[in-house]
Short mmCIF file of C-alpha atoms and ligand atoms in Angstrom, two decimals:
data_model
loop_
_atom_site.label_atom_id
_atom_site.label_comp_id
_atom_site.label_asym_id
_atom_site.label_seq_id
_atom_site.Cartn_x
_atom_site.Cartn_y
_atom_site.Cartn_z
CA UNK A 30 -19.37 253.58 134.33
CA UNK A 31 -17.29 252.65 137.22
CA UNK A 32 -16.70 254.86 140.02
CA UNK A 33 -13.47 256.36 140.51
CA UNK A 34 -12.07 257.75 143.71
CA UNK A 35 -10.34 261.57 144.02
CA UNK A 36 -7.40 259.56 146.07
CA UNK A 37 -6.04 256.13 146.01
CA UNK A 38 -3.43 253.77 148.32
CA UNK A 39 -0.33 253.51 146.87
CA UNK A 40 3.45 252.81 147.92
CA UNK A 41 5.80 255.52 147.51
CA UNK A 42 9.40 256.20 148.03
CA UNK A 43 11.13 259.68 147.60
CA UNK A 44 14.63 259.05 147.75
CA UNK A 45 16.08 255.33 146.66
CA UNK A 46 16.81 253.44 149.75
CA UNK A 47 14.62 255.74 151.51
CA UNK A 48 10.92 254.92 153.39
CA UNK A 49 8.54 253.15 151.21
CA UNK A 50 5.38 254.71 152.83
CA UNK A 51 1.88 253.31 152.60
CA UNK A 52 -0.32 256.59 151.59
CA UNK A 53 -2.95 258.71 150.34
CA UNK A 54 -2.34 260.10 146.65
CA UNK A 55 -4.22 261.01 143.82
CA UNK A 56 -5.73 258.75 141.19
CA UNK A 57 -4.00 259.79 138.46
CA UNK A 58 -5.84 261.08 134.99
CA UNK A 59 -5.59 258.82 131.74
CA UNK A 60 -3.77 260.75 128.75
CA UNK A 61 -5.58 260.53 125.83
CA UNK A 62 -3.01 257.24 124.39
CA UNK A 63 -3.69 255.62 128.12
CA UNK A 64 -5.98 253.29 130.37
CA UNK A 65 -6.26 253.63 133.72
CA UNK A 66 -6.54 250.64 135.45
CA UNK A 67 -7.71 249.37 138.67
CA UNK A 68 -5.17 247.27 139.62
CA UNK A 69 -6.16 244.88 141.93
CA UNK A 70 -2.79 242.30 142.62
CA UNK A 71 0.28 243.37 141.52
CA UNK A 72 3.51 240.65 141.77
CA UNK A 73 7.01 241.57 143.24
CA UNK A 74 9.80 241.23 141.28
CA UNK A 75 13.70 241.45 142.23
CA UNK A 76 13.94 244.64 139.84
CA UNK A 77 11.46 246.28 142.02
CA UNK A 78 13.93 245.91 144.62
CA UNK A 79 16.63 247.25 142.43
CA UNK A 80 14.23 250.27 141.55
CA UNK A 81 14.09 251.17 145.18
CA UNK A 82 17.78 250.67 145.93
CA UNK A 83 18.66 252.99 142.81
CA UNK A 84 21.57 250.09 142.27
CA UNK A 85 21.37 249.66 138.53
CA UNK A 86 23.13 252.61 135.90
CA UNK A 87 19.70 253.68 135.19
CA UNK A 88 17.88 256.82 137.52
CA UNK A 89 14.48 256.21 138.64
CA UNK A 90 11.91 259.07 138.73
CA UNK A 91 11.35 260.19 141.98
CA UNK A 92 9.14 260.06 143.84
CA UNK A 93 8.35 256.54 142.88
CA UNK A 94 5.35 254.44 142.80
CA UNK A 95 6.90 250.78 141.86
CA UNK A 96 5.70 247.78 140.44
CA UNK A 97 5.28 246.30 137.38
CA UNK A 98 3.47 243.17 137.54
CA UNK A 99 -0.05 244.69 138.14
CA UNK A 100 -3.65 242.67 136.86
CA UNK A 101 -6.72 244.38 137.41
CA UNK A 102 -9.83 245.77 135.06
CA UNK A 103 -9.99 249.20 132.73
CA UNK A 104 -11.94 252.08 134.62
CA UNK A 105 -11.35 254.65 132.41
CA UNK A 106 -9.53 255.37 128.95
CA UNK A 107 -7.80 258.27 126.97
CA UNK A 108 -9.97 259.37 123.89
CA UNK A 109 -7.79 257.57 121.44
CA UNK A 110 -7.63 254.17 122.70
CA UNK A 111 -9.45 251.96 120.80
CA UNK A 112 -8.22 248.43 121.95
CA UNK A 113 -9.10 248.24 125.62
CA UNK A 114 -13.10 248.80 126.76
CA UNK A 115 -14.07 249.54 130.20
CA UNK A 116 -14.42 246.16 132.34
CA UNK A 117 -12.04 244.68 129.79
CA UNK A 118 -8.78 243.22 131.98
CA UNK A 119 -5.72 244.68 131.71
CA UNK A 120 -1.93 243.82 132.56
CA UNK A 121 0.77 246.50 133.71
CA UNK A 122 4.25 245.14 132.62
CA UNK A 123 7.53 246.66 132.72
CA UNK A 124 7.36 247.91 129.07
CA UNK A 125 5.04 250.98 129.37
CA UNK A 126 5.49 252.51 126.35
CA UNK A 127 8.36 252.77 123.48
CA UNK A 128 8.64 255.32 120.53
CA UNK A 129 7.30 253.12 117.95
CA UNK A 130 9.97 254.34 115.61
CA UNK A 131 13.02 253.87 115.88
CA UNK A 132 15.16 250.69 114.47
CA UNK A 133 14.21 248.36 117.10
CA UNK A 134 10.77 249.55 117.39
CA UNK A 135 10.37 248.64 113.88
CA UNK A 136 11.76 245.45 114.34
CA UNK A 137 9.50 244.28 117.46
CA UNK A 138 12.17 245.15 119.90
CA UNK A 139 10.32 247.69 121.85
CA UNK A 140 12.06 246.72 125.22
CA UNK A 141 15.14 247.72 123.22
CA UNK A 142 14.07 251.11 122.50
CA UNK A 143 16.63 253.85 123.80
CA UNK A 144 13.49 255.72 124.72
CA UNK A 145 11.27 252.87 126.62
CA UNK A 146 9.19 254.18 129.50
CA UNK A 147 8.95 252.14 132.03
CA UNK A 148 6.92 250.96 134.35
CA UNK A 149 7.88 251.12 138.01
CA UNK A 150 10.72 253.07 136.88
CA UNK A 151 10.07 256.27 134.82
CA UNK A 152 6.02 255.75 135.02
CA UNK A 153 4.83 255.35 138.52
CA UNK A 154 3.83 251.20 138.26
CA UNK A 155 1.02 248.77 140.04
CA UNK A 156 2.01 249.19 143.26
CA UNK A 157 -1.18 251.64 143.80
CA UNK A 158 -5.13 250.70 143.47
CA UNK A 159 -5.06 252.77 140.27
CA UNK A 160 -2.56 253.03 137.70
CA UNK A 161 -2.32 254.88 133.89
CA UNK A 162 -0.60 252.49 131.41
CA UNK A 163 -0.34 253.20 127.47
CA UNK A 164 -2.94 251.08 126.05
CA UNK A 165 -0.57 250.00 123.02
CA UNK A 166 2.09 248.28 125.03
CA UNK A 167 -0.77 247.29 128.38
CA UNK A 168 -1.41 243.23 128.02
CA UNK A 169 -4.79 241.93 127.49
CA UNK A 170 -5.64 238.98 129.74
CA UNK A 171 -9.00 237.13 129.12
CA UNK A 172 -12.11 237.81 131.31
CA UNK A 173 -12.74 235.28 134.13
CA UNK A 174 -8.97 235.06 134.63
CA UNK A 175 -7.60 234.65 138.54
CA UNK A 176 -5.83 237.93 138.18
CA UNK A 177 -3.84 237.07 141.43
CA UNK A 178 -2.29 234.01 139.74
CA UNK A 179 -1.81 235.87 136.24
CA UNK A 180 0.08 239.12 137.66
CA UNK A 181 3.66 236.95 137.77
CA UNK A 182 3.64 236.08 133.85
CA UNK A 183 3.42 239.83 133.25
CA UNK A 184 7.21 240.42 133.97
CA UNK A 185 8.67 237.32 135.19
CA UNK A 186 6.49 234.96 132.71
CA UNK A 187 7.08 236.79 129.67
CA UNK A 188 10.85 237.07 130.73
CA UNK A 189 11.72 233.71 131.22
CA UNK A 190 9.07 232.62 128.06
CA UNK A 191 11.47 235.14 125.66
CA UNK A 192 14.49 233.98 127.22
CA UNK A 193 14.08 230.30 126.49
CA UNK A 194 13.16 231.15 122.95
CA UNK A 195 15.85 233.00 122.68
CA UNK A 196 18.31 229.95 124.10
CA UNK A 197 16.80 228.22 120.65
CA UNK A 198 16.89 224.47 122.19
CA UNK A 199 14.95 221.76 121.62
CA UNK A 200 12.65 219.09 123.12
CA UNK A 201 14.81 216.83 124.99
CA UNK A 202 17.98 219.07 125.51
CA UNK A 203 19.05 219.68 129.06
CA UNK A 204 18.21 223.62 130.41
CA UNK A 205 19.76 224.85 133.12
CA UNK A 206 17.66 227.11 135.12
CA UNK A 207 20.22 229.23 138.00
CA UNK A 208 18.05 230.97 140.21
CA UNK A 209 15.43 228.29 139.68
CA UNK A 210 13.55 228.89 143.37
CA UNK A 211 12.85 232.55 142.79
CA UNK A 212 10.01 234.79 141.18
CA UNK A 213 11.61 234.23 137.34
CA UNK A 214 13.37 230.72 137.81
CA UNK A 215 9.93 229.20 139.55
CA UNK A 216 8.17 230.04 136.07
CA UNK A 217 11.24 229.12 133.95
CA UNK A 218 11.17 225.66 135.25
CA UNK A 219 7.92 225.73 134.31
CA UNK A 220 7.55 227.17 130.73
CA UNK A 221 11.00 224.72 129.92
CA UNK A 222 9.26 221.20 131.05
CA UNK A 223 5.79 222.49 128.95
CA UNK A 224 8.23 223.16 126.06
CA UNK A 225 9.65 219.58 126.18
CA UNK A 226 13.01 220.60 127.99
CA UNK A 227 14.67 218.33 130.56
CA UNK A 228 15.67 220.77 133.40
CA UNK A 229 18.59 221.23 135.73
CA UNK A 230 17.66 224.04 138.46
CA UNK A 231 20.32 225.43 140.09
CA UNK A 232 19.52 227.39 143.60
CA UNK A 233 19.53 227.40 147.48
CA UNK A 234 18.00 225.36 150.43
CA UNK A 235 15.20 222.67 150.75
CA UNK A 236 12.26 224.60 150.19
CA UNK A 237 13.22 225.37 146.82
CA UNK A 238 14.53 222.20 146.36
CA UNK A 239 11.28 220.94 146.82
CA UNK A 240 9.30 223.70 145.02
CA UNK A 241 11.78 222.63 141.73
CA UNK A 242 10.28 218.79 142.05
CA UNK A 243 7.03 219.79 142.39
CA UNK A 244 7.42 222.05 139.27
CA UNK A 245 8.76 219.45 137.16
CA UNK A 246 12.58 219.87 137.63
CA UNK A 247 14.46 216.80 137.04
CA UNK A 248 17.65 217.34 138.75
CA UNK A 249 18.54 220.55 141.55
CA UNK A 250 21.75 221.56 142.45
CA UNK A 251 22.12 223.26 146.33
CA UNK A 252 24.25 226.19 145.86
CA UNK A 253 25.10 226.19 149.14
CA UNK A 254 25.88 222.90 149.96
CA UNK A 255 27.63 221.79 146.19
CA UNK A 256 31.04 223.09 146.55
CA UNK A 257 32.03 221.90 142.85
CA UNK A 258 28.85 223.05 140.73
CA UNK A 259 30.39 222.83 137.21
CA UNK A 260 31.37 219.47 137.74
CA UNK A 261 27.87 218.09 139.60
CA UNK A 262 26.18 219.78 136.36
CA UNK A 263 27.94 218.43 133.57
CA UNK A 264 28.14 215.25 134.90
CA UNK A 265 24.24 215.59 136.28
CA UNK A 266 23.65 216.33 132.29
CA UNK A 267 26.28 214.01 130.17
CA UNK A 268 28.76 217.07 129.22
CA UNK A 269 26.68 220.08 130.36
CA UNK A 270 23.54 221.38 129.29
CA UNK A 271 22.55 222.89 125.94
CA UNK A 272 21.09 225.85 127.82
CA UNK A 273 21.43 228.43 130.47
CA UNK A 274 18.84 230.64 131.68
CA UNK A 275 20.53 233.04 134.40
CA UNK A 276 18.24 234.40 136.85
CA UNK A 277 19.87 234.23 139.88
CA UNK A 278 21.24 237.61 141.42
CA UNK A 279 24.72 236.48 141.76
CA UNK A 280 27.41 237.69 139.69
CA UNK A 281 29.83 234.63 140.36
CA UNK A 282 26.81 231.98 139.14
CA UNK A 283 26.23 233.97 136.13
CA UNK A 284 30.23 233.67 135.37
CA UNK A 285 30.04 229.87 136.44
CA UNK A 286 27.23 228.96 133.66
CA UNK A 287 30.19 229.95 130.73
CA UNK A 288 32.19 227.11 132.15
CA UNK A 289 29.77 224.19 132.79
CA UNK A 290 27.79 225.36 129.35
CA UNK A 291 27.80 222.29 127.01
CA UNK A 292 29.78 222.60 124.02
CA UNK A 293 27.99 224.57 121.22
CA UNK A 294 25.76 225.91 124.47
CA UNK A 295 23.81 229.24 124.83
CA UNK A 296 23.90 231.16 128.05
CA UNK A 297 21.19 233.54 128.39
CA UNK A 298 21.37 236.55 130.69
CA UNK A 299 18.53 237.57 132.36
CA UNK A 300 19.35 238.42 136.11
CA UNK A 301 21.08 241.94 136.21
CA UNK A 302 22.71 241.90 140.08
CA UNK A 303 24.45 245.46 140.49
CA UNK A 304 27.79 245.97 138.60
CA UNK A 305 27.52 242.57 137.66
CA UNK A 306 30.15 241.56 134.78
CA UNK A 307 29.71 238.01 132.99
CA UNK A 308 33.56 236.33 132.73
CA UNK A 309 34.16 233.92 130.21
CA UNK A 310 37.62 232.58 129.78
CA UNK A 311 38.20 233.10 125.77
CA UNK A 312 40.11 229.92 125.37
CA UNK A 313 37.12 227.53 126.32
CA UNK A 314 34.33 230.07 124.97
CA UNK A 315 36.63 229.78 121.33
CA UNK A 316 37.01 225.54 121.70
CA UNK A 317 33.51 225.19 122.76
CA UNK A 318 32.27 227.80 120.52
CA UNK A 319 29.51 228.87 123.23
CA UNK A 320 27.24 231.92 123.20
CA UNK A 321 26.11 234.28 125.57
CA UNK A 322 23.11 236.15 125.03
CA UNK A 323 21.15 238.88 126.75
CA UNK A 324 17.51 239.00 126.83
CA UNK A 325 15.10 241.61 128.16
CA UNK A 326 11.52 241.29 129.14
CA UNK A 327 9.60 240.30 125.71
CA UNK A 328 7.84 242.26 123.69
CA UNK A 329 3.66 242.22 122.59
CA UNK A 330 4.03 238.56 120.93
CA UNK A 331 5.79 237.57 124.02
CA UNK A 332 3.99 238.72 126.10
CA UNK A 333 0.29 237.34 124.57
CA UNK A 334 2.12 233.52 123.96
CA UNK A 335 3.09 233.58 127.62
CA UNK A 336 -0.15 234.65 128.38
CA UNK A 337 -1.73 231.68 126.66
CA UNK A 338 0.64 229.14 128.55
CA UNK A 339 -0.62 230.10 131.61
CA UNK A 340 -4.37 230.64 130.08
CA UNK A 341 -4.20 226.64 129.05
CA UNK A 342 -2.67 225.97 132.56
CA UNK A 343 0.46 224.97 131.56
CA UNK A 344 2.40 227.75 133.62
CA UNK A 345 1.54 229.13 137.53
CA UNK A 346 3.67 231.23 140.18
CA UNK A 347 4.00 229.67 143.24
CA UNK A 348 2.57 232.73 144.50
CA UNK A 349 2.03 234.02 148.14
CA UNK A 350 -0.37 236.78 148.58
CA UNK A 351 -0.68 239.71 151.37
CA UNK A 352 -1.24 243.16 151.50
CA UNK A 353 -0.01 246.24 149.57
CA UNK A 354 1.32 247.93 152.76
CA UNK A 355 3.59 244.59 153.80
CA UNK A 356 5.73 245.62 150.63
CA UNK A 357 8.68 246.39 153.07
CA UNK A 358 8.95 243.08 154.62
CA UNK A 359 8.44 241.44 151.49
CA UNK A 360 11.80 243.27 149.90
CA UNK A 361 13.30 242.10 153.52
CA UNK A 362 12.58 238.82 152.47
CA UNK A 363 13.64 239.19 148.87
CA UNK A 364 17.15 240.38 149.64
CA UNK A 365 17.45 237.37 152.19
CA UNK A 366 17.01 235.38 149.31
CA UNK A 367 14.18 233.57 151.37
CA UNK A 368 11.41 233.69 148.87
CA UNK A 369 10.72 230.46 146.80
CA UNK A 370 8.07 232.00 144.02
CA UNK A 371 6.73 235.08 144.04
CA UNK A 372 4.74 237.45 146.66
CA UNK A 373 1.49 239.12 145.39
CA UNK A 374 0.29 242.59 146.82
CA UNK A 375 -3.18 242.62 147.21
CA UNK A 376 -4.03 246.52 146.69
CA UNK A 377 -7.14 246.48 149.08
CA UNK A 378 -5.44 245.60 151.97
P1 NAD B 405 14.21 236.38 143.09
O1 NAD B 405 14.83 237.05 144.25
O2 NAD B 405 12.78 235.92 143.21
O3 NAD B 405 15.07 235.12 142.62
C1 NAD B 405 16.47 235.12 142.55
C2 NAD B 405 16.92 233.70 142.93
O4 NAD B 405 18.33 233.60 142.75
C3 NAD B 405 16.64 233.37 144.41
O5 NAD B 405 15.82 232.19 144.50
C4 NAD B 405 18.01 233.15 144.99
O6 NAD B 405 18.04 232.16 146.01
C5 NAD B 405 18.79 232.70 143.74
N1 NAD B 405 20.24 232.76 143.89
C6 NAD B 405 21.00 233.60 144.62
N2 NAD B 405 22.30 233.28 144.51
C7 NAD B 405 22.38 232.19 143.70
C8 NAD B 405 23.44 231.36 143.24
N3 NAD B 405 24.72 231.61 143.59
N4 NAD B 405 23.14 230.34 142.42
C9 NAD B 405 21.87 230.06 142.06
N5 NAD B 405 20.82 230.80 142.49
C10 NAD B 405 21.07 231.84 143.30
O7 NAD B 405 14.34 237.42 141.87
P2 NAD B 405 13.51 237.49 140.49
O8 NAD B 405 12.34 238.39 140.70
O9 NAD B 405 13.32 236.15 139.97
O10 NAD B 405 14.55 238.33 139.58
C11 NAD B 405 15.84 237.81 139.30
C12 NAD B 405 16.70 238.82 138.57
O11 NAD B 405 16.18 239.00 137.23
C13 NAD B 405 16.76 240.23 139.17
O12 NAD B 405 18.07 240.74 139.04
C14 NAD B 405 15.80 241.01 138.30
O13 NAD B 405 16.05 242.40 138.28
C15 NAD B 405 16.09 240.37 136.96
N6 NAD B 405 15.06 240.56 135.92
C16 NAD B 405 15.50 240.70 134.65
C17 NAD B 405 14.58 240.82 133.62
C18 NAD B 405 15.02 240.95 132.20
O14 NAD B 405 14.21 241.29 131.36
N7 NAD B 405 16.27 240.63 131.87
C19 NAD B 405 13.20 240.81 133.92
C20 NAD B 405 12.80 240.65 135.23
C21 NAD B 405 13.74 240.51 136.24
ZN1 ZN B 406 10.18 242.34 136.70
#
C-alpha cells in the first residue's frame, strides 16, 4: 500500500476574487463510493478562472480547492468501489458525480443532471497533491500514459470531442474553430483534422497563428487585425462553414458565428464568458435555417473515445508545465488572453 501523508499542498481561495494561497491542508478521506487520488499534473482551464472570479450564475463552495483537469494514480479507495485498484490511473474531470436517476441521468446526460457535483466547483478539484473523486464518474487512463500530456483531454478534450459530435458534420466540411489558440480550441483543431474536417480557426496574434498551422489548421483568421470576419470566413470557406465550435470567451464572436454560419450550419456553444447572450437575427437564422446548439463537457463515452484519440496519438495539448504554486500568474496570463494551449500544474513543485 502506498503511503499517504496527514497534510497535503493544495491551492485555496476563501472568498471568489480573493488570495489563491499555496498551503498546508489535510488529505482528505475517501467516502466509501470514492478514490482518492494522487494527483500528480492537473491542466488549467478558463472555467477555473471563472470558478475563482465567482462570474458565472452558479455559487462555488467556499473555501475552494479548484481544478478539474487532474491525472495521477489511485492511493486509496472507498469500500464499495469496485472499478478502480490501487496503482490503477485515474482522471479528475469536471463531472464528479451526478444522481444517476433522474431523466438525463438515464439518458447518458449526466453533465445535465440538475444535481451534478462538480469538480473544482462544489467538490474541492486537482489543484492539490491529493484529491477524492467518485469512482463512477473518475476517467480511467491506461498505465504507462504521460499523465502531464493526458490531464488537458480530461475537460478541454472531452469538451471539444462532444462538441464536434454534436455539430454532426462530415469528412470534408469546413469547421470553424473561434477561440482556436486557447486550452479547448488548441485540441479542437486537433480532434476536427483527425475526424476528416477541413478547419478554419478563428483567434488572436502570431503565436497562435502559428500554433493553428502546426496543428493542422488550414486557414486562421486574426481577430485583431480582420476588421470584416464574416466576410474573410465565408469567402475563406465558399459560403461559410458547415460548423461552429465557440470557444472563445467573447460574447460578440459567439454572436458573429450566427451570421457567417453556412446555410443549413450548426453553431455549437461551448465558451460561457460572463452574462454572455448569443444574438441571432431571426430573419437570416429562418432563411438559412441554422442551428445553435449548446454542449457541455461529455459524459463517460465521451470521455473514454477522447481518451483513445489521444491514447493512438492522434490528439496532444500544446501544453506548458510549472508549478502548482505559479497558479496565480498563470490566471494573469489566462485573462490576458496570452496563453496559446494549455498550462499544466505540476503538484510537487
Ligand atoms: P482559453 O483562455 O485557453 O482560450 C480562449 C481563447 O479565446 C483564447 O485563445 C483567446 O485568445 C480567444 N479569444 C478571445 N477573444 C476572441 C475573439 N473575439 N475571437 C476569437 N477568439 C477569441 O480558455 P479555455 O480553457 O479554452 O476555455 C474557453 C471557454 O470554454 C471558457 O469560457 C470556459 O469556461 C469554457 N468551457 C466550457 C466547457 C463546456 O462544457 N461547455 C468546458 C470547458 C470550458
Ligand atoms: Zn474545464
Amino acid at each position: 500500500m502506498p503511503s499517504i501523508p496527514k497534510t497535503q499542498k493544495a491551492i485555496v481561495f476563501e472568498t471568489n476574487g480573493g488570495p489563491l494561497l499555496y498551503k498546508d491542508i489535510p488529505v482528505p478521506q475517501p467516502k466509501p463510493n470514492e478514490i482518492l487520488v494522487n494527483v500528480k499534473y492537473s491542466g488549467v482551464c478558463h472555467t477555473d478562472l471563472h470558478a475563482w472570479k465567482g462570474d458565472w450564475p452558479l455559487a462555488t463552495k467556499l473555501p475552494l480547492v479548484g481544478g478539474h483537469e487532474g491525472a495521477g494514480v489511485v492511493v486509496a479507495k472507498g469500500a464499495n468501489v469496485t472499478n478502480f485498484e490501487i496503482g490503477d490511473y485515474a482522471g479528475i474531470k469536471w463531472l464528479n458525480g451526478s444522481c444517476m436517476g433522474c431523466e438525463f441521468c438515464q439518458q447518458g446526460a449526466e453533465p445535465n443532471c440538475p444535481d451534478a457535483d462538480l469538480s473544482g466547483y462544489t467538490h474541492d478539484g486537482s489543484f492539490q497533491q491529493y484529491a477524492t473523486a467518485d469512482a463512477v464518474q473518475a476517467a480511467k487512463i491506461p498505465k504507462g500514459t504521460n499523465l502531464a500530456d493526458v490531464a488537458p483531454i480530461l475537460c478541454a478534450g472531452v469538451t471539444v470531442y462532444k462538441a464536434l459530435k454534436t455539430a454532426e458534420l462530415s469528412p470534408g466540411q469546413w469547421v470553424a474553430i473561434s477561440g482556436a489558440g486557447g486550452g479547448l480550441g488548441s485540441l479542437a483543431v486537433q480532434y476536427a483534422v483527425a475526424m476528416g474536417l477541413r478547419v478554419l480557426g478563428i483567434d488572436g496574434g502570431d503565436e497562435k497563428a502559428k500554433l493553428f498551422e502546426s496543428l493542422g489548421g488550414e486557414v486562421f483568421i486574426d481577430f485583431t487585425k480582420e476588421k470584416d470576419i464574416v466576410g474573410a470566413v465565408q469567402k475563406a470557406t465558399n459560403g461559410g462553414p458547415h460548423g461552429v465550435i465557440n470557444v472563445s470567451v467573447s460574447p460578440a464572436a459567439i454572436s458573429q458565428s450566427c451570421q457567417y454560419v453556412r446555410t443549413l450550419g450548426k453553431v455549437v456553444l461551448v465558451g460561457l464568458p460572463a452574462g454572455a447572450v448569443c444574438e441571432s437575427p431571426v430573419f437570416e437564422h429562418v432563411i438559412k435555417s441554422i442551428q445553435i446548439r449548446g454542449s457541455y463537457v461529455g459524459n463517460r463515452q465521451d470521455t473514454a473515445e477522447s481518451i483513445d484519440f489521444f491514447v493512438r496519438g492522434k490528439v496532444k495539448a500544446p501544453i506548458k508545465v510549472v508549478g502548482l504554486s505559479e497558479l496565480p500568474k498563470v490566471f494573469e496570463l489566462m485573462e490576458q488572453g496570452k496563453i496559446a494551449g494549455r498550462y499544466v500544474l505540476d503538484t510537487s513543485k
